Amino acid sequence: MRFRKIVSNNMLMLSYAWKYYKARLLGLFIISIFSAVGALGSVLFPKYAVDYLVTDQPFNKYVFLVLIFMFIFLMNIIINNVFSIVVFQKGDNIIKGNVSRELMKKVPSIDMECYENPDFFDKYTRAVSEAENRVISVLNTVQALLSNLFTLGTLITIMFILSPITITIAIIGVIFPLWANVKNNKLLLEFENSKTHSNRGVGYINRIFYLAQFAKEIRTTSVGGLLLKKHKRFCEKIDVIIKRFTPKIAKNAILGSGLFTLFYNGVASIFIGYGIKEGNLTVGDFAALIAAINIVGNNLISVFNIVPECYKHSLFIENFKTILDYSPKIVNNDNSISLITKTPHSFVINNITFTYSNYDKPILKNLSFRICAGEKVAFVGLNGAGKTTMVKLLERLYDPDEGEILIDSQDLRQIKLESIHNSISTVYQDYQYYALTIAENILMRETQGKEDEDIVWSALERSGLSEKVKNLPKGIYTELTQEFDKEGVMLSGGEIQKLALARMFASDSGIIILDEPSSALDPIAEHEVHQQMIDASDGKTVILISHRLSTTRMVDRIFLFKEGSIHEVGSHNELMDLNGEYAHMFKLQAEKYLP
């Protein structure tokens, strides 16, 4: 990576700090200056103290000298603590929060196919985990650099005045630890990168063991034991990596630090001691120069280490920039138009083919069909037949590789993405709920007044969840889960599915997509919900994906998907008369309910 790129990436983080909390950078400069003053005091104080004590000087002057230096040290402590504890804590919180939100704002525009790309997902994982802390790490690095440079400038001046040759000793002594650090920085980077995959595996399994949705299966099946074994294997892989790298890192560190200590404390002491014997230096000079040489040496090492540290920052910042600079493929065109959100819409699918980026074979092949505005249709078929993939294309989460999708005779790619998503209300098979209020989970935004409250209560009534919510002390303002509120409520699987349906009812979109919307409900509740959905979707375009074929009787037409193509099309009665695969599947399910 070029030097200019390293500087540019680190400057990006500094620009965020300046943008969101300027006092953080100003404080950084002030602390760096006082750090140099403190180092100067720690060198000059022993010099003057020893020289005063070994010569015939009035004791009151010695006391005055001590008071002056104590004042300098005290001011350094006050400045350091005020900025580090008060200013920096507040600033770091503001900066970290804003940088994280920069990343979060970008995430919705990242194409879904990126989640199927392991390399991109690794970068994404690193960016998310590092985003808020990396900017603070860069600030700390810059503070260390400035402190070291100010200190070096101050102490080298003192050394030049007392004994210029000691500057050469300090510089030569730095060679040994620098050699070790250069070797170790390369090893450490490779070490961290080698652990990324296994660390992600450990983190994934750790999450499974504390997330509520996995609790029942962890307790009632043997999957816990399987995951523990996998967790152990991930840890063993990390252990192998540790054993491969750490002995080399330790050997380099010992050699570098050992030679550094011998040179500074040995060669420097002999040379300065000789100067005292010759009468060229005082005993106080000895104390000052030994302290200065060690401080200068350590600061030189720190300055040289900052270069690879900035390089390391830059690598992580590249992950961050990969996300922020990502150019999505699914975007609005210059002449994009909007749909009328609450109006039913028609779809025409013309000869589309689609393959996921990590698949070798197409999921959908040469697919063509039409859905009329206000029509209720069902997608049925075995798992992997392409039903849910077709829905993702209709929502424009992906674009087809070939062919086109028309909505109201307009190419779907010519419609504004926000308009598409506002016009379609989807209850996903893997629907999610959040540690927010019930109202916020239904509206998917903040509640704004009585009109919103009425919408929420109406949606709860239609989904069959209103009685449950009415009995809660805070009603629709009850938090879901106890993640942030100990009085939060935990809903059952069926209740959560009703919540997802309430979300659909509240949206009042012209197109409704139901991906296995009632799989967690009992048969009576399922029938009631389906009837409510049909009643609520009167005049709307409805697409139902279901493996329970009893529900398909309510729709106008059924599309049987098989191996990425439409195999049969018709109403329930027409397909039963056809006596093909749909009829066979329906009869197999019906047998389960017959004596």
XYZ file of C-alpha atoms in Angstrom:
595
model
C 0.000 0.000 0.000
C 1.416 3.379 -1.025
C 2.352 5.983 1.569
C -0.146 8.459 0.084
C -2.954 5.912 0.501
C -1.963 5.277 4.126
C -2.026 9.008 4.878
C -5.313 9.468 2.999
C -7.066 6.659 4.875
C -5.936 7.881 8.280
C -6.885 11.437 7.375
C -10.376 10.164 6.563
C -10.796 9.090 10.193
C -9.423 12.431 11.418
C -11.909 14.225 9.172
C -14.747 12.369 10.905
C -13.378 13.466 14.294
C -13.155 17.077 13.119
C -16.631 16.898 11.584
C -18.372 15.571 14.663
C -16.355 16.932 17.634
C -13.611 19.474 16.926
C -12.639 19.746 20.615
C -11.335 16.169 20.417
C -8.611 17.163 17.939
C -7.815 20.431 19.692
C -7.454 18.587 22.988
C -5.166 16.110 21.302
C -2.737 18.930 20.419
C -2.877 20.431 23.913
C -2.165 17.106 25.627
C 0.698 16.436 23.207
C 2.338 19.769 24.103
C 1.951 19.192 27.826
C 3.317 15.684 27.409
C 6.531 17.197 26.028
C 6.632 19.677 28.921
C 6.242 16.790 31.369
C 9.078 14.844 29.706
C 11.289 17.943 29.858
C 10.550 18.257 33.553
C 11.386 14.599 34.221
C 14.819 15.164 32.593
C 15.715 18.555 34.058
C 14.391 17.988 37.581
C 16.917 15.259 38.529
C 19.738 17.248 36.878
C 19.127 20.435 38.858
C 18.164 18.575 42.036
C 21.386 16.520 42.072
C 23.581 19.496 41.112
C 22.039 21.618 43.872
C 22.525 18.873 46.464
C 26.169 18.061 45.592
C 27.208 21.734 45.513
C 27.185 24.376 48.216
C 23.797 25.930 47.384
C 21.254 27.407 49.856
C 18.606 24.834 50.739
C 15.756 27.314 50.214
C 16.725 27.540 46.525
C 16.494 23.756 46.330
C 13.011 23.858 47.873
C 11.982 26.585 45.401
C 13.306 24.403 42.553
C 11.261 21.428 43.781
C 8.100 23.570 44.010
C 8.539 24.825 40.435
C 8.844 21.314 39.037
C 6.019 20.009 41.207
C 3.799 22.766 39.774
C 4.765 21.716 36.239
C 4.037 18.059 36.994
C 0.726 18.921 38.684
C -0.423 21.042 35.738
C 0.469 18.203 33.401
C -1.646 15.796 35.499
C -4.614 18.208 35.614
C -4.555 18.895 31.857
C -4.185 15.201 31.057
C -7.073 14.122 33.267
C -9.441 16.926 32.309
C -9.062 16.182 28.605
C -8.742 12.383 28.851
C -11.666 11.852 31.224
C -14.030 14.723 30.439
C -13.438 15.993 26.894
C -12.231 12.785 25.257
C -14.868 10.522 26.822
C -17.660 12.762 25.555
C -15.980 13.290 22.180
C -15.222 9.617 21.632
C -18.849 8.689 22.317
C -20.135 11.292 19.837
C -17.593 10.396 17.160
C -18.054 6.626 17.502
C -21.826 6.915 17.358
C -21.781 9.070 14.234
C -19.226 6.907 12.417
C -21.311 3.797 13.155
C -24.407 5.540 11.820
C -22.516 6.498 8.646
C -22.000 2.787 8.069
C -25.576 1.871 9.031
C -26.992 4.415 6.579
C -24.998 2.772 3.792
C -26.045 -0.800 4.572
C -29.569 -0.642 2.997
C -28.052 0.249 -0.382
C -25.684 -2.751 -0.420
C -26.912 -5.358 -2.885
C -28.238 -8.588 -1.417
C -25.755 -10.577 -3.531
C -22.922 -9.132 -1.426
C -24.116 -11.221 1.515
C -23.456 -14.305 -0.609
C -19.841 -13.264 -1.302
C -17.561 -14.592 1.511
C -14.734 -12.116 0.734
C -17.059 -9.118 0.795
C -18.830 -10.442 3.887
C -15.490 -10.799 5.704
C -14.664 -7.175 4.856
C -18.145 -6.159 5.909
C -17.787 -8.018 9.224
C -14.432 -6.354 9.916
C -15.790 -2.932 8.953
C -18.810 -3.253 11.255
C -16.761 -4.559 14.183
C -14.012 -1.953 13.708
C -15.964 1.101 12.532
C -16.511 2.965 15.775
C -13.267 1.970 17.495
C -10.915 2.454 14.549
C -11.451 6.221 14.403
C -10.531 6.442 18.108
C -7.470 4.259 17.487
C -6.348 6.659 14.755
C -6.834 9.623 17.120
C -4.772 7.867 19.793
C -2.059 7.107 17.230
C -1.911 10.734 16.080
C -1.783 11.870 19.713
C 1.107 9.481 20.347
C 2.884 10.737 17.219
C 2.542 14.408 18.180
C 3.512 13.747 21.801
C 6.586 11.852 20.667
C 7.612 14.483 18.119
C 7.186 17.379 20.560
C 9.070 15.428 23.225
C 11.854 14.453 20.821
C 12.306 18.021 19.684
C 12.533 19.242 23.279
C 14.861 16.541 24.635
C 17.183 16.394 21.632
C 17.739 20.122 22.139
C 18.734 19.465 25.774
C 21.006 16.591 24.732
C 22.646 18.754 22.068
C 23.415 21.406 24.697
C 24.802 18.947 27.293
C 26.492 16.330 25.087
C 25.765 16.096 21.331
C 27.288 12.611 21.007
C 24.484 11.155 23.170
C 22.078 11.857 20.312
C 24.063 9.420 18.163
C 23.970 6.796 20.936
C 20.182 7.178 21.193
C 19.725 6.768 17.438
C 22.001 3.720 17.123
C 20.303 1.982 20.050
C 16.927 2.236 18.344
C 18.037 0.017 15.440
C 17.613 -3.230 17.428
C 13.968 -2.891 18.536
C 13.021 -1.370 15.194
C 14.350 -4.431 13.407
C 12.264 -6.612 15.733
C 9.141 -4.483 15.312
C 9.315 -4.488 11.504
C 9.449 -8.275 11.509
C 6.730 -8.589 14.141
C 4.294 -6.172 12.486
C 4.216 -8.332 9.380
C 3.741 -11.423 11.519
C 1.014 -9.788 13.637
C -0.981 -8.723 10.579
C -0.815 -12.225 9.142
C -1.627 -13.583 12.615
C -4.826 -11.492 12.921
C -5.971 -12.211 9.360
C -5.409 -15.938 9.855
C -7.786 -15.910 12.833
C -10.627 -13.972 11.140
C -12.594 -16.955 9.840
C -12.301 -18.973 13.054
C -13.067 -15.936 15.221
C -16.220 -15.387 13.182
C -17.160 -19.017 13.773
C -16.623 -18.685 17.520
C -18.659 -15.475 17.564
C -21.504 -17.090 15.619
C -21.775 -20.021 18.030
C -21.488 -17.719 21.045
C -24.474 -15.732 19.723
C -26.541 -18.880 19.212
C -26.118 -19.820 22.869
C -27.477 -16.508 24.173
C -30.119 -15.585 21.558
C -33.675 -16.405 22.641
C -34.802 -17.896 19.319
C -32.349 -20.771 19.687
C -33.048 -21.453 23.391
C -35.643 -24.238 22.962
C -33.702 -26.251 20.406
C -30.491 -25.889 22.410
C -32.306 -27.478 25.358
C -34.407 -30.094 23.607
C -32.093 -31.373 20.871
C -28.510 -32.472 20.573
C -27.596 -29.467 18.415
C -25.975 -27.862 21.470
C -23.451 -30.686 21.635
C -22.772 -30.395 17.905
C -22.212 -26.654 18.202
C -19.937 -27.118 21.212
C -17.813 -29.501 19.162
C -17.665 -26.995 16.313
C -16.825 -24.245 18.823
C -14.008 -26.407 20.152
C -12.724 -27.065 16.622
C -12.731 -23.334 15.843
C -10.815 -22.696 19.080
C -8.374 -25.488 18.216
C -7.761 -23.888 14.821
C -7.044 -20.597 16.565
C -4.727 -22.440 18.964
C -2.802 -23.931 16.021
C -2.447 -20.429 14.563
C -1.277 -19.082 17.943
C 1.340 -21.832 18.254
C 2.565 -21.117 14.724
C 3.026 -17.381 15.167
C 3.664 -16.521 18.829
C 7.099 -18.199 19.279
C 8.482 -16.196 16.339
C 6.905 -12.986 17.646
C 8.280 -13.579 21.163
C 11.808 -14.353 19.875
C 11.947 -11.138 17.865
C 10.609 -9.096 20.793
C 13.177 -10.537 23.234
C 16.090 -9.898 20.882
C 15.017 -6.349 20.106
C 14.227 -5.309 23.691
C 17.255 -7.076 25.159
C 19.787 -5.456 22.851
C 18.054 -2.084 23.284
C 18.355 -2.287 27.085
C 21.988 -3.419 27.017
C 23.001 -0.654 24.637
C 21.183 2.181 26.381
C 21.925 1.264 29.983
C 25.383 -0.110 29.248
C 27.075 1.914 26.501
C 25.386 5.172 27.477
C 26.316 4.820 31.166
C 29.944 4.089 30.349
C 30.260 7.020 27.947
C 28.551 9.565 30.245
C 30.471 8.245 33.267
C 33.710 8.844 31.361
C 32.577 12.411 30.702
C 32.070 12.965 34.452
C 35.521 11.568 35.248
C 37.041 13.925 32.695
C 35.178 16.843 34.240
C 33.145 17.561 31.119
C 29.811 16.606 32.686
C 28.269 16.963 36.134
C 26.564 14.239 38.171
C 23.293 16.014 37.439
C 24.094 15.808 33.706
C 24.479 12.035 34.121
C 20.963 11.751 35.596
C 19.492 14.030 32.929
C 21.223 12.366 29.968
C 20.442 8.786 31.016
C 16.776 9.769 31.432
C 16.812 11.698 28.136
C 18.468 8.882 26.179
C 15.906 6.355 27.392
C 12.964 8.680 26.707
C 14.313 9.660 23.280
C 15.020 6.026 22.428
C 11.528 4.894 23.411
C 9.963 7.827 21.586
C 11.981 7.115 18.438
C 10.800 3.513 18.560
C 7.243 4.717 19.066
C 7.496 7.108 16.096
C 8.867 4.379 13.833
C 6.185 1.973 15.077
C 3.495 4.482 14.215
C 4.206 4.009 10.501
C 3.253 0.302 10.490
C 0.472 1.137 12.959
C -0.890 3.674 10.471
C -0.504 1.000 7.796
C -2.542 -1.387 9.936
C -5.169 1.308 10.492
C -5.230 1.882 6.753
C -5.951 -1.774 6.024
C -8.958 -1.758 8.350
C -10.077 1.613 7.007
C -9.988 0.092 3.507
C -12.657 -2.369 4.707
C -14.670 0.585 5.997
C -14.242 2.424 2.688
C -15.188 -0.712 0.745
C -18.604 -0.472 2.367
C -18.955 3.326 2.156
C -17.668 3.499 -1.426
C -19.648 0.495 -2.629
C -21.610 1.281 -5.776
C -24.828 -0.744 -5.751
C -26.132 -2.400 -8.886
C -29.750 -2.079 -7.807
C -30.246 1.686 -8.129
C -32.731 4.253 -9.356
C -32.349 5.395 -12.938
C -32.238 9.073 -13.907
C -35.806 8.988 -15.173
C -37.260 6.734 -12.465
C -40.946 7.181 -11.774
C -43.123 6.503 -8.717
C -46.062 4.168 -8.238
C -49.294 5.032 -6.465
C -48.612 3.161 -3.233
C -52.115 1.995 -2.272
C -53.224 1.019 -5.788
C -53.168 -2.660 -6.897
C -50.626 -3.291 -9.631
C -50.092 -5.886 -12.349
C -46.918 -7.830 -13.114
C -45.693 -9.224 -16.416
C -42.674 -11.526 -16.266
C -41.023 -11.886 -19.665
C -38.607 -14.768 -20.158
C -36.459 -14.123 -17.068
C -33.474 -16.162 -15.955
C -31.714 -15.658 -12.652
C -28.706 -17.244 -10.946
C -27.385 -16.363 -7.477
C -23.761 -15.207 -7.580
C -22.561 -18.202 -5.565
C -24.578 -20.762 -7.572
C -23.524 -22.594 -10.718
C -27.024 -23.274 -12.040
C -29.922 -20.858 -12.593
C -32.641 -20.802 -9.922
C -35.165 -19.458 -12.448
C -35.013 -20.366 -16.157
C -36.840 -18.705 -19.048
C -39.778 -17.860 -16.805
C -42.818 -16.021 -18.197
C -46.248 -15.334 -16.642
C -48.667 -12.518 -15.807
C -50.399 -11.365 -12.616
C -53.336 -9.007 -13.100
C -53.974 -5.979 -10.892
C -56.137 -6.991 -7.939
C -55.614 -10.705 -8.642
C -54.858 -13.124 -5.833
C -52.332 -15.801 -6.794
C -50.369 -18.511 -5.025
C -46.847 -19.762 -5.682
C -46.551 -23.415 -4.678
C -43.947 -26.100 -5.165
C -41.182 -27.963 -3.404
C -38.412 -26.191 -1.507
C -35.801 -24.731 -3.854
C -38.225 -24.500 -6.777
C -37.700 -20.716 -7.012
C -40.838 -19.316 -5.317
C -39.130 -17.016 -2.789
C -36.481 -16.045 -5.339
C -39.263 -14.889 -7.663
C -40.621 -12.683 -4.870
C -37.176 -11.156 -4.297
C -37.070 -10.230 -7.979
C -40.545 -8.669 -7.793
C -39.348 -6.576 -4.830
C -36.229 -5.712 -6.830
C -33.860 -6.992 -4.204
C -32.174 -8.550 -7.252
C -32.375 -7.947 -10.999
C -32.816 -10.876 -13.400
C -29.829 -11.907 -15.493
C -32.006 -12.052 -18.596
C -35.510 -10.915 -19.482
C -37.609 -8.226 -17.843
C -40.239 -7.661 -15.177
C -42.979 -5.140 -15.925
C -45.211 -3.523 -13.331
C -48.210 -1.777 -14.848
C -46.449 -2.085 -18.251
C -43.396 -0.240 -16.898
C -40.000 -1.920 -16.602
C -39.462 -2.520 -12.880
C -35.990 -1.008 -13.240
C -37.612 2.301 -14.210
C -39.524 2.538 -10.915
C -38.016 4.264 -7.871
C -36.832 1.694 -5.350
C -38.526 3.471 -2.456
C -41.780 3.482 -4.399
C -41.511 -0.268 -5.093
C -40.878 -1.058 -1.439
C -43.668 1.253 -0.257
C -46.090 -0.348 -2.733
C -45.340 -3.890 -1.563
C -46.052 -5.176 1.922
C -44.290 -8.481 2.565
C -44.608 -10.925 5.430
C -41.388 -12.904 5.074
C -40.966 -16.525 5.997
C -38.030 -15.453 8.187
C -39.784 -12.323 9.493
C -37.955 -10.400 12.204
C -38.971 -8.449 15.265
C -36.966 -5.832 17.112
C -36.274 -4.646 20.657
C -38.653 -1.739 20.076
C -42.230 -1.023 21.152
C -45.078 -3.073 19.676
C -46.255 0.046 17.818
C -42.793 0.647 16.337
C -42.551 -3.024 15.324
C -45.810 -2.682 13.416
C -45.288 0.745 11.835
C -41.546 0.142 11.343
C -41.000 3.784 12.309
C -41.671 6.109 15.231
C -45.258 6.509 16.413
C -46.501 10.008 15.665
C -49.780 10.802 17.360
C -53.264 9.341 17.638
C -53.660 8.594 13.929
C -50.727 6.190 14.114
C -52.112 4.654 17.308
C -55.439 3.999 15.558
C -53.607 2.351 12.644
C -51.709 0.099 15.056
C -54.819 -0.942 17.014
C -56.717 -1.639 13.793
C -53.850 -3.781 12.517
C -53.679 -5.689 15.818
C -57.428 -6.308 15.699
C -57.240 -7.709 12.186
C -54.248 -9.925 13.006
C -55.892 -11.342 16.141
C -53.333 -9.924 18.588
C -55.311 -7.006 20.040
C -56.612 -8.833 23.166
C -53.083 -9.814 24.138
C -51.804 -6.245 23.757
C -54.798 -4.708 25.576
C -53.883 -6.720 28.668
C -50.325 -5.360 28.729
C -49.741 -2.442 31.162
C -48.199 -0.231 28.472
C -50.332 -1.512 25.607
C -48.832 -0.791 22.200
C -45.952 1.019 23.884
C -44.731 -2.192 25.509
C -41.183 -3.100 24.505
C -40.689 -6.438 22.773
C -38.006 -8.579 24.454
C -36.214 -7.609 27.648
C -33.069 -6.532 25.814
C -33.364 -2.936 27.086
C -36.467 -3.008 29.279
C -36.945 -5.468 32.137
C -40.708 -5.013 31.734
C -40.551 -5.990 28.066
C -42.765 -8.807 26.832
C -41.744 -12.079 25.195
C -44.251 -13.209 22.557
C -44.840 -16.795 21.463
C -44.011 -17.940 17.935
C -47.650 -17.664 16.847
C -48.003 -14.232 18.439
C -44.894 -12.994 16.673
C -46.338 -14.214 13.374
C -49.545 -12.293 14.113
C -47.361 -9.261 14.800
C -45.790 -9.681 11.352
C -49.262 -9.850 9.823
C -50.264 -6.707 11.751
C -47.290 -5.003 10.141
C -48.736 -5.908 6.761
C -52.220 -4.655 7.659
C -50.794 -1.341 8.897
C -48.879 -0.663 5.687
C -52.016 -0.616 3.498
C -49.924 -1.263 0.367
C -51.443 -2.100 -3.011
C -49.441 -5.329 -3.311
C -49.313 -7.937 -0.557
C -46.788 -10.773 -0.542
C -47.207 -13.522 2.043
C -44.307 -15.957 2.307
C -45.620 -18.804 4.508
C -47.554 -16.267 6.609
C -49.252 -18.684 9.000
C -46.811 -21.551 9.472
C -46.596 -20.967 13.250
C -50.382 -20.792 13.804
C -52.780 -23.545 14.820
C -55.378 -24.606 12.183
C -58.230 -22.517 13.645
C -56.073 -19.387 13.983
C -54.668 -20.065 10.525
C -58.143 -20.186 8.972
C -59.140 -16.968 10.774
C -55.981 -15.153 9.689
C -56.367 -16.292 6.076
C -59.957 -15.121 6.025
C -58.880 -11.774 7.513
C -56.117 -11.484 4.921
C -58.495 -12.162 2.067
C -61.004 -9.661 3.430
C -58.281 -7.055 4.050
C -56.763 -7.544 0.598
C -59.954 -6.949 -1.326
C -58.977 -4.875 -4.339
C -55.253 -5.518 -3.774
C -52.788 -7.687 -5.673
C -51.887 -10.669 -3.470
C -49.084 -13.209 -3.896
C -49.219 -16.098 -1.451
C -46.363 -18.576 -1.020
C -47.485 -21.605 0.911
C -46.739 -25.264 1.411
C -50.168 -25.744 3.027
C -52.250 -26.198 -0.083
C -55.531 -25.849 1.819
C -54.915 -22.084 1.768
C -54.648 -21.956 -2.020
C -58.392 -22.504 -2.462
C -58.884 -18.832 -1.594
C -56.833 -17.484 -4.529
C -57.782 -16.881 -8.162
C -54.840 -18.722 -9.739
C -52.093 -21.042 -8.629
C -48.587 -21.225 -10.136
C -46.806 -24.516 -9.509
C -43.031 -23.956 -9.582
C -40.726 -26.834 -10.422
C -36.960 -26.582 -10.955
C -37.123 -22.858 -11.699
C -39.989 -22.988 -14.184
C -43.788 -22.761 -14.111
C -45.026 -26.324 -14.405
C -48.780 -25.848 -13.926
C -51.110 -22.810 -13.848
C -54.795 -22.558 -12.982
C -57.378 -22.278 -10.222
C -57.597 -24.922 -7.526
C -60.471 -26.687 -9.278
C -58.753 -26.522 -12.665
C -55.545 -28.033 -11.308
C -57.447 -30.733 -9.436
C -59.234 -31.606 -12.695
C -55.862 -31.667 -14.448
C -54.826 -34.339 -11.937
C -51.175 -33.399 -12.227
C -48.519 -32.644 -9.639
C -50.587 -30.049 -7.785
C -53.469 -32.498 -7.402
C -51.045 -35.168 -6.194
C -49.521 -32.827 -3.581
C -52.967 -31.648 -2.432
C -54.259 -35.207 -1.993
C -51.151 -36.199 -0.003
C -51.740 -33.329 2.419
C -55.494 -33.978 2.607
C -54.875 -37.589 3.675
C -53.282 -36.296 6.888
C -56.628 -34.849 7.986
C -58.832 -37.750 6.858
C -59.629 -40.708 9.152
